[in-house]
PDB file of C-alpha atoms in Angstrom:
ATOM      1  CA  MET A   1     -17.923   5.699  10.592  1.00 57.00           C
ATOM      2  CA  ASP A   2     -17.132   7.838  13.660  1.00 53.00           C
ATOM      3  CA  GLU A   3     -14.212  10.109  12.692  1.00 52.00           C
ATOM      4  CA  ALA A   4     -12.815  10.197  16.231  1.00 52.00           C
ATOM      5  CA  ALA A   5     -12.568   6.407  16.296  1.00 84.00           C
ATOM      6  CA  VAL A   6     -10.626   5.984  13.044  1.00 93.00           C
ATOM      7  CA  ARG A   7      -7.033   4.949  13.690  1.00 96.00           C
ATOM      8  CA  ALA A   8      -5.805   5.231  10.101  1.00 98.00           C
ATOM      9  CA  THR A   9      -6.950   5.974   6.575  1.00 98.00           C
ATOM     10  CA  ILE A  10      -5.619   3.831   3.747  1.00 98.00           C
ATOM     11  CA  LEU A  11      -5.425   6.457   1.008  1.00 98.00           C
ATOM     12  CA  ILE A  12      -5.372   5.187  -2.579  1.00 98.00           C
ATOM     13  CA  PRO A  13      -4.937   7.753  -5.380  1.00 97.00           C
ATOM     14  CA  ASN A  14      -6.238   6.497  -8.709  1.00 95.00           C
ATOM     15  CA  TRP A  15      -6.102   7.657 -12.289  1.00 93.00           C
ATOM     16  CA  ASN A  16      -7.319   5.286 -15.004  1.00 92.00           C
ATOM     17  CA  GLY A  17      -6.354   2.293 -12.898  1.00 92.00           C
ATOM     18  CA  GLU A  18      -9.212   0.089 -14.037  1.00 92.00           C
ATOM     19  CA  ALA A  19      -6.932  -2.912 -14.549  1.00 90.00           C
ATOM     20  CA  PHE A  20      -5.711  -2.961 -10.933  1.00 92.00           C
ATOM     21  CA  ILE A  21      -7.994  -0.858  -8.762  1.00 95.00           C
ATOM     22  CA  VAL A  22     -10.378  -3.615  -7.624  1.00 96.00           C
ATOM     23  CA  PRO A  23      -7.631  -6.062  -6.495  1.00 95.00           C
ATOM     24  CA  CYS A  24      -5.867  -3.147  -4.787  1.00 96.00           C
ATOM     25  CA  VAL A  25      -8.894  -1.821  -2.911  1.00 98.00           C
ATOM     26  CA  SER A  26     -10.156  -5.317  -2.100  1.00 98.00           C
ATOM     27  CA  SER A  27      -6.826  -6.160  -0.462  1.00 97.00           C
ATOM     28  CA  ALA A  28      -6.917  -2.879   1.488  1.00 98.00           C
ATOM     29  CA  LEU A  29     -10.454  -3.564   2.712  1.00 98.00           C
ATOM     30  CA  GLN A  30      -9.392  -7.049   3.790  1.00 98.00           C
ATOM     31  CA  ALA A  31      -6.422  -5.564   5.661  1.00 98.00           C
ATOM     32  CA  ALA A  32      -8.775  -3.116   7.395  1.00 97.00           C
ATOM     33  CA  ARG A  33     -11.124  -5.925   8.453  1.00 97.00           C
ATOM     34  CA  GLU A  34      -8.201  -8.029   9.689  1.00 96.00           C
ATOM     35  CA  HIS A  35      -6.828  -5.126  11.719  1.00 96.00           C
ATOM     36  CA  ARG A  36     -10.225  -4.326  13.237  1.00 96.00           C
ATOM     37  CA  ARG A  37     -10.759  -7.976  14.196  1.00 96.00           C
ATOM     38  CA  ILE A  38      -7.384  -8.187  15.960  1.00 94.00           C
ATOM     39  CA  THR A  39      -7.143  -4.729  17.550  1.00 94.00           C
ATOM     40  CA  GLY A  40     -10.658  -3.284  17.538  1.00 94.00           C
ATOM     41  CA  GLU A  41      -9.331  -0.187  15.731  1.00 95.00           C
ATOM     42  CA  GLU A  42     -11.261   1.224  12.790  1.00 96.00           C
ATOM     43  CA  ILE A  43      -9.432   1.645   9.486  1.00 98.00           C
ATOM     44  CA  GLU A  44     -10.898   3.744   6.689  1.00 98.00           C
ATOM     45  CA  VAL A  45     -10.229   2.958   3.023  1.00 98.00           C
ATOM     46  CA  LEU A  46     -10.408   6.122   0.913  1.00 98.00           C
ATOM     47  CA  VAL A  47      -9.951   6.191  -2.866  1.00 98.00           C
ATOM     48  CA  VAL A  48      -9.236   9.564  -4.470  1.00 98.00           C
ATOM     49  CA  ASP A  49     -10.077   9.311  -8.150  1.00 97.00           C
ATOM     50  CA  ASP A  50      -8.123  11.897 -10.126  1.00 96.00           C
ATOM     51  CA  ALA A  51     -10.712  12.460 -12.887  1.00 96.00           C
ATOM     52  CA  SER A  52     -10.320   9.030 -14.482  1.00 95.00           C
ATOM     53  CA  THR A  53     -11.693   8.545 -17.981  1.00 95.00           C
ATOM     54  CA  ASP A  54     -11.881   4.743 -17.807  1.00 95.00           C
ATOM     55  CA  ARG A  55     -14.283   2.559 -15.803  1.00 96.00           C
ATOM     56  CA  SER A  56     -12.383   2.813 -12.509  1.00 95.00           C
ATOM     57  CA  VAL A  57     -15.188   4.545 -10.627  1.00 97.00           C
ATOM     58  CA  GLU A  58     -17.852   2.260 -12.044  1.00 97.00           C
ATOM     59  CA  ARG A  59     -15.905  -0.823 -10.995  1.00 97.00           C
ATOM     60  CA  LEU A  60     -15.201   0.576  -7.533  1.00 97.00           C
ATOM     61  CA  ARG A  61     -18.848   1.321  -6.871  1.00 97.00           C
ATOM     62  CA  ARG A  62     -19.864  -2.113  -8.075  1.00 97.00           C
ATOM     63  CA  ASP A  63     -17.141  -4.289  -6.536  1.00 98.00           C
ATOM     64  CA  CYS A  64     -15.848  -2.301  -3.523  1.00 98.00           C
ATOM     65  CA  PRO A  65     -18.831  -0.412  -2.061  1.00 97.00           C
ATOM     66  CA  ALA A  66     -17.277  -0.416   1.426  1.00 97.00           C
ATOM     67  CA  ALA A  67     -14.530   1.940   0.269  1.00 98.00           C
ATOM     68  CA  ARG A  68     -15.103   5.674   0.552  1.00 98.00           C
ATOM     69  CA  LEU A  69     -14.751   7.426  -2.813  1.00 98.00           C
ATOM     70  CA  LEU A  70     -13.661  11.011  -3.418  1.00 98.00           C
ATOM     71  CA  GLN A  71     -13.896  12.152  -7.050  1.00 97.00           C
ATOM     72  CA  ARG A  72     -11.840  15.057  -8.345  1.00 97.00           C
ATOM     73  CA  GLU A  73     -13.316  17.045 -11.218  1.00 95.00           C
ATOM     74  CA  CYS A  74      -9.958  17.840 -12.850  1.00 94.00           C
ATOM     75  CA  ASN A  75      -6.858  15.686 -13.176  1.00 94.00           C
ATOM     76  CA  GLY A  76      -4.091  17.206 -11.066  1.00 93.00           C
ATOM     77  CA  GLY A  77      -1.576  14.406 -10.671  1.00 92.00           C
ATOM     78  CA  PHE A  78      -0.321  12.242  -7.841  1.00 93.00           C
ATOM     79  CA  ALA A  79       0.670  14.957  -5.358  1.00 96.00           C
ATOM     80  CA  GLU A  80      -2.593  16.883  -5.669  1.00 96.00           C
ATOM     81  CA  ALA A  81      -4.683  13.731  -5.315  1.00 97.00           C
ATOM     82  CA  VAL A  82      -2.808  12.597  -2.206  1.00 98.00           C
ATOM     83  CA  ASN A  83      -2.856  16.059  -0.634  1.00 98.00           C
ATOM     84  CA  GLU A  84      -6.608  16.411  -1.151  1.00 98.00           C
ATOM     85  CA  GLY A  85      -7.158  12.923   0.210  1.00 98.00           C
ATOM     86  CA  ALA A  86      -5.060  13.714   3.272  1.00 98.00           C
ATOM     87  CA  GLN A  87      -7.253  16.727   3.980  1.00 98.00           C
ATOM     88  CA  ALA A  88     -10.399  14.607   3.695  1.00 98.00           C
ATOM     89  CA  ALA A  89      -9.094  11.564   5.595  1.00 98.00           C
ATOM     90  CA  ARG A  90     -10.695  10.675   8.931  1.00 97.00           C
ATOM     91  CA  GLY A  91      -7.772   8.749  10.403  1.00 97.00           C
ATOM     92  CA  GLU A  92      -5.030  10.198  12.581  1.00 96.00           C
ATOM     93  CA  LEU A  93      -2.566   8.196  10.475  1.00 98.00           C
ATOM     94  CA  LEU A  94      -2.311   7.949   6.695  1.00 98.00           C
ATOM     95  CA  VAL A  95      -1.368   4.803   4.833  1.00 98.00           C
ATOM     96  CA  LEU A  96      -0.484   5.698   1.255  1.00 98.00           C
ATOM     97  CA  LEU A  97      -1.058   2.908  -1.243  1.00 97.00           C
ATOM     98  CA  ASN A  98      -0.671   3.107  -5.007  1.00 95.00           C
ATOM     99  CA  SER A  99      -3.554   1.793  -7.070  1.00 94.00           C
ATOM    100  CA  ASP A 100      -1.395  -0.910  -8.685  1.00 92.00           C
ATOM    101  CA  MET A 101      -0.501  -2.552  -5.362  1.00 93.00           C
ATOM    102  CA  ALA A 102      -2.120  -5.456  -3.525  1.00 95.00           C
ATOM    103  CA  VAL A 103      -1.168  -5.988   0.107  1.00 96.00           C
ATOM    104  CA  GLN A 104      -0.416  -9.284   1.820  1.00 93.00           C
ATOM    105  CA  PRO A 105      -2.158 -10.486   4.996  1.00 93.00           C
ATOM    106  CA  GLY A 106      -0.407  -9.077   8.045  1.00 94.00           C
ATOM    107  CA  TRP A 107       0.764  -6.004   6.122  1.00 96.00           C
ATOM    108  CA  LEU A 108      -0.885  -3.273   8.180  1.00 97.00           C
ATOM    109  CA  ALA A 109       0.076  -4.018  11.804  1.00 96.00           C
ATOM    110  CA  PRO A 110       3.878  -3.722  11.359  1.00 97.00           C
ATOM    111  CA  LEU A 111       3.384  -0.506   9.373  1.00 97.00           C
ATOM    112  CA  LEU A 112       1.388   1.165  12.136  1.00 98.00           C
ATOM    113  CA  ALA A 113       3.223  -0.138  15.213  1.00 97.00           C
ATOM    114  CA  PRO A 114       6.351   2.099  15.052  1.00 97.00           C
ATOM    115  CA  LEU A 115       4.155   5.195  14.756  1.00 97.00           C
ATOM    116  CA  THR A 116       3.370   4.873  18.464  1.00 96.00           C
ATOM    117  CA  GLU A 117       6.929   6.141  19.047  1.00 96.00           C
ATOM    118  CA  ALA A 118       6.954   9.901  19.429  1.00 92.00           C
ATOM    119  CA  ASN A 119       9.678  10.720  16.887  1.00 96.00           C
ATOM    120  CA  VAL A 120       8.705   8.378  14.028  1.00 98.00           C
ATOM    121  CA  PHE A 121       7.140  10.170  11.065  1.00 98.00           C
ATOM    122  CA  ALA A 122       6.808   7.377   8.506  1.00 98.00           C
ATOM    123  CA  VAL A 123       7.103   3.609   8.123  1.00 98.00           C
ATOM    124  CA  THR A 124       7.707   2.344   4.610  1.00 98.00           C
ATOM    125  CA  ALA A 125       6.960  -1.136   3.299  1.00 97.00           C
ATOM    126  CA  LYS A 126       8.678  -3.706   1.130  1.00 95.00           C
ATOM    127  CA  THR A 127       7.133  -4.124  -2.312  1.00 93.00           C
ATOM    128  CA  VAL A 128       7.751  -6.938  -4.785  1.00 91.00           C
ATOM    129  CA  ASP A 129       6.691  -7.542  -8.378  1.00 83.00           C
ATOM    130  CA  TRP A 130       3.617  -9.729  -8.626  1.00 73.00           C
ATOM    131  CA  ALA A 131       4.750 -11.703 -11.677  1.00 69.00           C
ATOM    132  CA  ALA A 132       8.480 -12.170 -11.081  1.00 69.00           C
ATOM    133  CA  GLY A 133       8.553 -11.959  -7.295  1.00 73.00           C
ATOM    134  CA  ALA A 134      11.594  -9.700  -7.556  1.00 77.00           C
ATOM    135  CA  PRO A 135      11.966  -6.769  -5.136  1.00 78.00           C
ATOM    136  CA  ASN A 136      10.443  -3.540  -6.389  1.00 77.00           C
ATOM    137  CA  HIS A 137      11.149  -1.113  -3.530  1.00 83.00           C
ATOM    138  CA  LEU A 138      13.313  -1.890  -0.533  1.00 89.00           C
ATOM    139  CA  ASN A 139      15.296   0.061   2.038  1.00 92.00           C
ATOM    140  CA  MET A 140      16.293   3.274   0.249  1.00 91.00           C
ATOM    141  CA  THR A 141      19.242   5.501   1.025  1.00 92.00           C
ATOM    142  CA  ALA A 142      21.495   7.641  -1.180  1.00 92.00           C
ATOM    143  CA  ARG A 143      25.097   8.612  -1.723  1.00 91.00           C
ATOM    144  CA  PHE A 144      26.435  11.858  -3.156  1.00 89.00           C
ATOM    145  CA  GLU A 145      28.615  10.969  -6.138  1.00 87.00           C
ATOM    146  CA  ARG A 146      29.985  13.168  -8.919  1.00 83.00           C
ATOM    147  CA  GLY A 147      27.800  15.992  -7.726  1.00 85.00           C
ATOM    148  CA  GLN A 148      24.456  14.201  -7.665  1.00 86.00           C
ATOM    149  CA  PHE A 149      22.340  12.016  -5.409  1.00 90.00           C
ATOM    150  CA  VAL A 150      22.446   8.347  -6.397  1.00 90.00           C
ATOM    151  CA  LEU A 151      19.789   6.106  -4.853  1.00 91.00           C
ATOM    152  CA  GLU A 152      20.917   2.915  -3.123  1.00 93.00           C
ATOM    153  CA  TYR A 153      18.810  -0.105  -2.190  1.00 92.00           C
ATOM    154  CA  SER A 154      19.328  -2.856   0.363  1.00 93.00           C
ATOM    155  CA  SER A 155      17.191  -5.639   1.798  1.00 92.00           C
ATOM    156  CA  PRO A 156      17.774  -5.926   5.553  1.00 94.00           C
ATOM    157  CA  PRO A 157      15.800  -8.757   7.184  1.00 93.00           C
ATOM    158  CA  GLN A 158      14.626  -6.608  10.088  1.00 96.00           C
ATOM    159  CA  ALA A 159      13.168  -3.141  10.535  1.00 96.00           C
ATOM    160  CA  CYS A 160      15.712  -0.332  10.421  1.00 97.00           C
ATOM    161  CA  ARG A 161      16.021   3.420  10.084  1.00 97.00           C
ATOM    162  CA  THR A 162      16.073   4.606   6.492  1.00 97.00           C
ATOM    163  CA  LEU A 163      16.499   7.816   4.540  1.00 96.00           C
ATOM    164  CA  PHE A 164      13.487   7.738   2.227  1.00 97.00           C
ATOM    165  CA  PHE A 165       9.951   6.433   2.294  1.00 97.00           C
ATOM    166  CA  GLN A 166       8.208   5.450  -0.930  1.00 94.00           C
ATOM    167  CA  GLY A 167       4.945   7.240  -1.550  1.00 94.00           C
ATOM    168  CA  GLY A 168       3.383   4.104  -3.011  1.00 94.00           C
ATOM    169  CA  CYS A 169       3.258   2.088   0.220  1.00 96.00           C
ATOM    170  CA  THR A 170       3.915   3.958   3.465  1.00 98.00           C
ATOM    171  CA  ALA A 171       2.216   4.791   6.760  1.00 98.00           C
ATOM    172  CA  LEU A 172       2.792   8.251   8.199  1.00 98.00           C
ATOM    173  CA  ARG A 173       1.480  10.853  10.611  1.00 98.00           C
ATOM    174  CA  ARG A 174      -1.308  12.792   8.915  1.00 98.00           C
ATOM    175  CA  GLU A 175      -0.913  15.901  11.068  1.00 97.00           C
ATOM    176  CA  VAL A 176       2.808  16.173  10.287  1.00 97.00           C
ATOM    177  CA  PHE A 177       2.193  15.508   6.590  1.00 98.00           C
ATOM    178  CA  LEU A 178      -0.353  18.324   6.419  1.00 98.00           C
ATOM    179  CA  ALA A 179       1.784  20.709   8.479  1.00 97.00           C
ATOM    180  CA  ALA A 180       4.624  20.184   5.988  1.00 97.00           C
ATOM    181  CA  GLY A 181       2.301  21.150   3.139  1.00 96.00           C
ATOM    182  CA  GLY A 182       1.939  17.595   1.858  1.00 97.00           C
ATOM    183  CA  PHE A 183       3.745  16.580  -1.299  1.00 98.00           C
ATOM    184  CA  PRO A 184       5.254  19.573  -3.146  1.00 96.00           C
ATOM    185  CA  SER A 185       3.875  20.418  -6.586  1.00 94.00           C
ATOM    186  CA  LEU A 186       7.405  21.149  -7.855  1.00 96.00           C
ATOM    187  CA  TYR A 187       7.817  17.525  -8.982  1.00 95.00           C
ATOM    188  CA  HIS A 188       4.544  17.290 -10.938  1.00 92.00           C
ATOM    189  CA  PRO A 189       3.433  14.908 -12.363  1.00 89.00           C
ATOM    190  CA  GLY A 190       5.461  12.659 -10.054  1.00 87.00           C
ATOM    191  CA  TYR A 191       8.704  11.075  -8.773  1.00 89.00           C
ATOM    192  CA  TRP A 192      10.983  12.369  -6.004  1.00 95.00           C
ATOM    193  CA  GLU A 193       8.264  14.282  -4.115  1.00 96.00           C
ATOM    194  CA  ASP A 194       8.264  11.524  -1.483  1.00 97.00           C
ATOM    195  CA  TYR A 195      12.061  11.683  -1.178  1.00 96.00           C
ATOM    196  CA  ASP A 196      11.848  15.460  -0.774  1.00 97.00           C
ATOM    197  CA  LEU A 197       9.355  15.190   2.074  1.00 98.00           C
ATOM    198  CA  SER A 198      11.407  12.383   3.638  1.00 97.00           C
ATOM    199  CA  LEU A 199      14.535  14.507   3.769  1.00 96.00           C
ATOM    200  CA  ARG A 200      12.696  17.549   5.104  1.00 96.00           C
ATOM    201  CA  ALA A 201      11.189  15.429   7.877  1.00 97.00           C
ATOM    202  CA  ILE A 202      14.570  13.993   8.854  1.00 97.00           C
ATOM    203  CA  LYS A 203      16.097  17.478   8.927  1.00 95.00           C
ATOM    204  CA  ALA A 204      13.270  18.463  11.296  1.00 96.00           C
ATOM    205  CA  GLY A 205      14.219  15.641  13.681  1.00 97.00           C
ATOM    206  CA  TRP A 206      11.828  12.874  12.620  1.00 98.00           C
ATOM    207  CA  ARG A 207      12.756   9.244  11.948  1.00 98.00           C
ATOM    208  CA  ILE A 208      11.692   7.052   9.028  1.00 98.00           C
ATOM    209  CA  ILE A 209      11.562   3.266   9.378  1.00 98.00           C
ATOM    210  CA  TYR A 210      11.813   0.558   6.722  1.00 97.00           C
ATOM    211  CA  GLU A 211       9.676  -2.448   7.705  1.00 97.00           C
ATOM    212  CA  PRO A 212      10.271  -5.584   5.567  1.00 96.00           C
ATOM    213  CA  ARG A 213       7.468  -7.546   7.276  1.00 95.00           C
ATOM    214  CA  ALA A 214       4.925  -5.235   5.639  1.00 96.00           C
ATOM    215  CA  VAL A 215       4.771  -6.608   2.093  1.00 95.00           C
ATOM    216  CA  ALA A 216       2.762  -5.430  -0.903  1.00 94.00           C
ATOM    217  CA  HIS A 217       2.759  -6.815  -4.432  1.00 92.00           C
ATOM    218  CA  HIS A 218       3.250  -4.504  -7.393  1.00 87.00           C
ATOM    219  CA  LEU A 219       0.639  -5.702  -9.884  1.00 79.00           C
ATOM    220  CA  GLY A 220       1.804  -3.800 -12.970  1.00 67.00           C
ATOM    221  CA  LYS A 221       2.402  -0.425 -14.551  1.00 62.00           C
ATOM    222  CA  ALA A 222      -0.287   2.090 -13.759  1.00 59.00           C
ATOM    223  CA  SER A 223      -0.827   5.828 -13.894  1.00 60.00           C
ATOM    224  CA  LEU A 224       2.464   7.564 -14.755  1.00 65.00           C
ATOM    225  CA  SER A 225       4.192   4.643 -16.473  1.00 66.00           C
ATOM    226  CA  ALA A 226       1.159   3.830 -18.569  1.00 66.00           C
ATOM    227  CA  ARG A 227       0.471   7.471 -19.370  1.00 70.00           C
ATOM    228  CA  TYR A 228       3.945   8.659 -20.363  1.00 71.00           C
ATOM    229  CA  GLY A 229       5.953   5.588 -21.373  1.00 76.00           C
ATOM    230  CA  ASP A 230       9.396   4.449 -20.234  1.00 74.00           C
ATOM    231  CA  ALA A 231      11.439   7.052 -22.149  1.00 80.00           C
ATOM    232  CA  SER A 232       9.463   9.994 -20.796  1.00 85.00           C
ATOM    233  CA  ILE A 233       9.525   8.511 -17.298  1.00 84.00           C
ATOM    234  CA  ARG A 234      13.327   8.383 -17.399  1.00 89.00           C
ATOM    235  CA  LEU A 235      13.444  12.030 -18.479  1.00 92.00           C
ATOM    236  CA  LEU A 236      10.962  12.989 -15.754  1.00 92.00           C
ATOM    237  CA  SER A 237      12.927  11.124 -13.095  1.00 92.00           C
ATOM    238  CA  GLU A 238      16.202  12.773 -14.125  1.00 93.00           C
ATOM    239  CA  ARG A 239      14.562  16.205 -14.152  1.00 96.00           C
ATOM    240  CA  ASN A 240      13.172  15.660 -10.679  1.00 95.00           C
ATOM    241  CA  ARG A 241      16.498  14.333  -9.399  1.00 94.00           C
ATOM    242  CA  LEU A 242      17.961  17.719 -10.354  1.00 95.00           C
ATOM    243  CA  LEU A 243      15.081  19.618  -8.749  1.00 96.00           C
ATOM    244  CA  PHE A 244      15.528  17.553  -5.581  1.00 96.00           C
ATOM    245  CA  THR A 245      19.247  18.344  -5.575  1.00 95.00           C
ATOM    246  CA  TRP A 246      18.771  22.066  -6.096  1.00 95.00           C
ATOM    247  CA  THR A 247      16.104  22.177  -3.395  1.00 95.00           C
ATOM    248  CA  ASN A 248      17.883  20.152  -0.722  1.00 93.00           C
ATOM    249  CA  LEU A 249      21.632  20.398  -1.280  1.00 91.00           C
ATOM    250  CA  SER A 250      23.293  22.656   1.288  1.00 88.00           C
ATOM    251  CA  GLY A 251      26.839  23.831   1.839  1.00 89.00           C
ATOM    252  CA  ALA A 252      29.194  25.561  -0.572  1.00 92.00           C
ATOM    253  CA  GLY A 253      31.333  22.450  -1.125  1.00 91.00           C
ATOM    254  CA  PRO A 254      28.551  20.054  -2.178  1.00 90.00           C
ATOM    255  CA  ARG A 255      26.925  22.748  -4.311  1.00 92.00           C
ATOM    256  CA  MET A 256      30.207  23.403  -6.107  1.00 93.00           C
ATOM    257  CA  ARG A 257      30.745  19.663  -6.709  1.00 92.00           C
ATOM    258  CA  HIS A 258      27.256  19.447  -8.147  1.00 92.00           C
ATOM    259  CA  TRP A 259      27.678  22.291 -10.622  1.00 93.00           C
ATOM    260  CA  LEU A 260      31.189  21.213 -11.606  1.00 91.00           C
ATOM    261  CA  GLY A 261      30.008  17.637 -12.093  1.00 89.00           C
ATOM    262  CA  LEU A 262      27.002  18.457 -14.269  1.00 90.00           C
ATOM    263  CA  PRO A 263      28.834  18.967 -17.606  1.00 88.00           C
ATOM    264  CA  GLY A 264      30.731  15.694 -17.227  1.00 87.00           C
ATOM    265  CA  GLY A 265      27.560  13.772 -16.438  1.00 85.00           C
ATOM    266  CA  ILE A 266      25.794  15.215 -19.462  1.00 88.00           C
ATOM    267  CA  ALA A 267      28.789  14.433 -21.694  1.00 88.00           C
ATOM    268  CA  ARG A 268      28.995  10.824 -20.456  1.00 86.00           C
ATOM    269  CA  ASP A 269      25.282  10.352 -21.072  1.00 82.00           C
ATOM    270  CA  ILE A 270      25.607  11.603 -24.654  1.00 86.00           C
ATOM    271  CA  ALA A 271      28.723   9.471 -25.267  1.00 86.00           C
ATOM    272  CA  ARG A 272      26.872   6.344 -24.127  1.00 84.00           C
ATOM    273  CA  GLY A 273      24.087   7.046 -26.597  1.00 77.00           C
ATOM    274  CA  GLY A 274      21.634   7.963 -23.872  1.00 70.00           C
ATOM    275  CA  GLY A 275      19.642  10.287 -26.086  1.00 71.00           C
ATOM    276  CA  ALA A 276      20.957  13.349 -24.225  1.00 88.00           C
ATOM    277  CA  VAL A 277      18.463  12.619 -21.437  1.00 90.00           C
ATOM    278  CA  ARG A 278      20.521  14.436 -18.819  1.00 89.00           C
ATOM    279  CA  LEU A 279      20.855  17.527 -21.000  1.00 91.00           C
ATOM    280  CA  ARG A 280      17.126  17.559 -21.710  1.00 92.00           C
ATOM    281  CA  ALA A 281      16.420  16.955 -18.020  1.00 92.00           C
ATOM    282  CA  PHE A 282      18.642  19.890 -17.055  1.00 93.00           C
ATOM    283  CA  LEU A 283      16.858  22.207 -19.485  1.00 93.00           C
ATOM    284  CA  ALA A 284      13.458  21.018 -18.235  1.00 94.00           C
ATOM    285  CA  ALA A 285      14.476  21.506 -14.592  1.00 94.00           C
ATOM    286  CA  ALA A 286      15.834  24.983 -15.308  1.00 94.00           C
ATOM    287  CA  ARG A 287      12.456  25.964 -16.734  1.00 92.00           C
ATOM    288  CA  ARG A 288      10.704  24.966 -13.482  1.00 85.00           C
TER     289      ARG A 288
END
């Protein structure tokens, strides 16, 4: 494939995603063929395997030979896999797609279209659970309450500006992504690194768009959820919420509200029988 002719690279990071990787990559390849047939633009599908120990690579080579495969020798986590894939990608645009997603027909065109506007950095999709059909990720914003960022979700019927893109299903400008250093390693092994990059891009003057016509199905728990379990994922998410806050919160007033609100939040969590998750998250974040 001629690198200069590639409009976008669909970048799929994978770690032990044997259960979902073939449906995911097959749907991405179909989306690439559909887009090429309609527009004439070439779309690359690149899978970055993060040192899987299951049969992911074997199944990819057998069932999805049209996909380009990049194998990492050591497992480094989501951010490292995406960042390495972004460096290797041939497209001027990146389309990030988690390995437990399968995209619907017509998914790609509305994701790419707003990126023709000069000040749009990213376009994020709508994702729904495969089994239940319930929304999984929608339009994401946040409010600052009791000294912390609280995520908010809405489901507008039309495209709109948004605060955050989700790293599991988003198109963005590769050059800007690389210039920003990609996803930060601070949040390893995952969660909130996409929100961090979103906010930094907006502060730099870029726009992020939520596009509900671009729909992907979430097939099941893969990678982090399967590896760590729900309890550890909650702890990880709370830790990274704190790291995000400490990294991005500006102004003496908001900072003071955050630090004054922390003890109360920890106390409420303990009183509700939450297993002291917020206290443990604070200690883990402080060690970072």
